[in-house]
Coordinates of C-alpha atoms in Angstrom, one line a residue:
M15 CA 89.9 78.7 114.2
E16 CA 91.8 81.9 114.2
L17 CA 94.8 81.7 112.0
T18 CA 98.1 83.6 112.9
E19 CA 99.1 86.3 110.9
R20 CA 101.9 84.2 109.4
Q21 CA 99.6 81.4 108.4
Q22 CA 97.3 84.0 106.7
T23 CA 100.1 85.3 105.0
I24 CA 101.1 81.9 103.7
I25 CA 97.6 81.2 102.4
K26 CA 97.5 84.5 100.5
M27 CA 100.8 83.8 98.8
L28 CA 99.5 80.3 97.7
K29 CA 96.3 81.7 96.7
E30 CA 98.3 84.0 94.2
T31 CA 100.9 81.4 93.2
S32 CA 100.5 77.7 93.4
P33 CA 102.4 75.2 93.9
M34 CA 105.1 76.6 96.1
T35 CA 107.8 74.5 98.0
G36 CA 108.5 75.0 101.5
E37 CA 111.7 76.5 100.8
T38 CA 110.1 78.9 98.5
I39 CA 107.6 79.9 101.2
A40 CA 110.4 80.2 103.8
T41 CA 112.5 82.6 101.6
R42 CA 109.6 84.9 100.8
L43 CA 108.9 85.2 104.4
N44 CA 112.7 85.7 105.3
L45 CA 112.3 82.6 107.7
S46 CA 114.0 79.2 107.9
V47 CA 111.9 76.1 106.7
P48 CA 111.9 74.7 110.3
T49 CA 110.4 77.7 111.4
I50 CA 107.4 77.5 109.3
R51 CA 106.9 73.8 109.3
G52 CA 104.4 73.9 112.0
D53 CA 102.4 76.3 110.0
L54 CA 102.5 73.9 106.9
R55 CA 101.6 70.9 109.0
L56 CA 98.7 72.6 110.6
L57 CA 97.4 74.3 107.3
T58 CA 97.8 70.8 105.5
A59 CA 96.0 68.9 108.3
V60 CA 92.8 71.1 108.0
E61 CA 93.1 71.0 104.3
I62 CA 93.5 74.5 103.5
L63 CA 96.7 73.5 101.5
D64 CA 97.6 70.2 99.9
A65 CA 101.1 69.1 100.2
R66 CA 102.1 67.2 97.0
P67 CA 105.6 65.4 96.6
K68 CA 108.3 66.9 94.5
V69 CA 105.9 69.7 93.6
G70 CA 105.2 71.7 96.7
Y71 CA 101.9 73.2 98.4
V72 CA 98.9 74.1 96.9
Y73 CA 95.8 76.2 97.9
R74 CA 92.7 73.9 98.3
G75 CA 90.4 76.4 100.0
E76 CA 89.4 77.6 103.4
Q77 CA 85.8 76.1 103.1
Q78 CA 87.5 72.7 103.7
V79 CA 87.9 73.7 107.7
G80 CA 84.6 72.3 109.6
L81 CA 86.2 71.6 113.1
N82 CA 85.6 73.3 116.4
Y83 CA 88.9 74.6 117.1
G84 CA 88.0 76.2 120.3
E85 CA 87.0 72.6 121.5
L86 CA 89.9 71.1 119.9
Y87 CA 92.6 73.3 121.7
E88 CA 90.7 73.4 125.0
K89 CA 90.5 69.5 125.2
Q90 CA 92.4 68.1 128.4
I91 CA 95.4 66.1 127.8
A92 CA 93.8 63.3 129.9
D93 CA 92.1 62.2 127.0
I94 CA 95.2 61.4 124.8
M95 CA 98.1 61.1 127.4
Q96 CA 100.5 58.1 127.1
T97 CA 102.0 55.6 129.4
P98 CA 105.2 57.0 130.8
V99 CA 108.5 55.1 130.3
T100 CA 110.5 54.9 133.5
I101 CA 113.7 53.6 134.6
R102 CA 114.9 53.2 138.2
D103 CA 117.4 55.8 139.5
N104 CA 119.9 53.1 140.3
A105 CA 119.8 51.8 136.8
T106 CA 123.3 52.2 135.1
L107 CA 123.6 54.4 131.9
A108 CA 124.1 51.3 129.7
E109 CA 120.6 50.2 131.0
A110 CA 119.2 53.7 130.2
V111 CA 120.7 53.8 126.6
S112 CA 119.4 50.3 125.9
K113 CA 115.8 51.3 127.3
L114 CA 115.7 54.6 125.6
F115 CA 116.2 53.1 122.1
L116 CA 114.4 49.9 122.5
D117 CA 111.2 52.1 123.7
D118 CA 112.0 54.6 120.8
V119 CA 111.4 57.7 123.3
G120 CA 113.1 60.8 123.7
S121 CA 113.1 61.0 127.6
L122 CA 112.9 58.5 130.2
Y123 CA 111.3 59.4 133.5
V124 CA 113.4 58.4 136.6
V125 CA 111.6 56.8 139.6
D126 CA 112.7 55.7 143.0
Q127 CA 112.2 52.4 144.7
D128 CA 108.7 53.8 145.7
G129 CA 107.7 54.7 142.3
K130 CA 107.9 58.4 142.9
L131 CA 109.3 60.7 139.9
V132 CA 112.6 61.8 141.2
G133 CA 114.2 63.1 137.8
L134 CA 114.2 62.9 133.9
M135 CA 116.7 61.9 131.4
S136 CA 116.7 62.8 127.8
R137 CA 118.3 61.2 124.9
K138 CA 120.6 64.3 125.0
D139 CA 121.7 63.9 128.3
L140 CA 122.3 60.1 127.7
L141 CA 124.4 60.8 124.5
R142 CA 126.5 63.6 126.2
A143 CA 127.2 61.2 129.2
S144 CA 128.1 58.4 127.1
F145 CA 130.7 60.4 125.0
N146 CA 132.1 61.6 128.3
N147 CA 132.3 58.3 130.2
N148 CA 134.1 55.1 129.2
N149 CA 132.5 53.1 131.6
A150 CA 128.9 52.9 130.8
E151 CA 128.0 50.1 133.1
S152 CA 129.2 51.8 136.1
M153 CA 127.8 55.3 135.9
L154 CA 124.2 55.5 137.4
V155 CA 121.2 57.1 136.1
S156 CA 120.8 59.4 139.2
V157 CA 124.0 61.0 138.5
I158 CA 123.3 62.3 135.2
M159 CA 119.4 62.9 135.3
T160 CA 118.1 66.2 135.7
R161 CA 116.5 66.4 139.3
M162 CA 113.3 67.3 140.6
P163 CA 112.1 70.1 141.2
N164 CA 114.2 71.3 138.0
I165 CA 111.8 69.5 135.6
V166 CA 108.6 71.0 134.0
T167 CA 105.5 68.8 134.7
V168 CA 102.1 69.1 133.7
T169 CA 98.9 67.7 134.9
A170 CA 96.0 65.8 133.4
D171 CA 93.5 68.4 133.4
M172 CA 95.6 70.9 131.5
T173 CA 94.6 71.9 127.7
L174 CA 96.3 70.7 124.7
V175 CA 97.1 74.5 123.8
S176 CA 98.4 75.1 127.4
V177 CA 100.6 72.1 127.4
G178 CA 101.7 72.7 123.7
K179 CA 102.8 76.2 124.8
L180 CA 104.9 74.7 127.5
L181 CA 106.7 72.1 124.8
L182 CA 107.5 74.9 122.8
K183 CA 108.8 77.3 125.6
H184 CA 111.1 74.8 126.9
M185 CA 112.0 73.2 123.5
V186 CA 111.4 69.7 124.8
D187 CA 109.6 66.6 123.1
S188 CA 107.6 65.5 126.0
L189 CA 106.6 66.5 129.3
P190 CA 105.7 64.3 132.3
I191 CA 102.1 64.2 133.7
V192 CA 101.8 64.2 137.6
D193 CA 98.9 63.9 139.8
K194 CA 97.5 67.4 140.6
Q195 CA 97.7 66.6 144.5
D196 CA 101.1 64.8 144.6
S197 CA 103.8 66.1 142.0
S198 CA 105.8 63.0 142.6
K199 CA 103.2 60.6 141.5
L200 CA 103.7 60.1 137.8
V201 CA 100.5 59.2 135.8
G202 CA 101.5 59.6 132.0
R203 CA 103.4 61.8 129.6
I204 CA 102.5 63.9 126.7
T205 CA 104.6 64.6 123.5
K206 CA 104.7 66.8 120.5
N207 CA 104.0 64.0 118.2
R208 CA 100.9 62.9 120.3
I209 CA 99.5 66.3 120.0
F210 CA 100.1 66.2 116.4
Q211 CA 98.6 63.1 115.8
Y212 CA 95.6 63.9 117.5
F213 CA 95.0 67.1 115.3
I214 CA 95.5 64.8 112.4
E215 CA 92.9 62.2 113.6
Q216 CA 90.3 65.0 114.3
G217 CA 90.9 66.6 110.9

């Protein structure tokens, strides 16, 4: 695995001084803690660092890394994709809020009567609409959703690294996976958490 320059700097800092809290590391890098959180998670997952509660991060040693990261990053998302959580476009805002929280997801994929993907509704969209509407029983999902083709979609043959870059670029928690020949045919979903879970499992 080729570590980024920032990750290498974090390792060097912890080689020289351990333990060190995330706040201290971020301060020395002139960055915020959320900015380096992904770096710390990765370095901990591959056991270069050890995270100790109420103590901080400790350098363990780079000899711990034994994964084939080229193969890991190039893995197709077809192998780890999840079942999409959908809702009909004629459902009400109240139904969407209920489904969103019962299924504990960040986004609902909106489909028409034929099951074709026609839109997406995020948790932020729902909350914003709820605050601006006093009658959640009457407003329809189709009014609030982001419509196709203004939705970023991916296909099952795309790699973890390419999909991960899209998730970061568009600052979303999940992306709908569609059929390569028919972008309206929904086949799955991929989330930041699922990718992170997979990395941890492989580590």
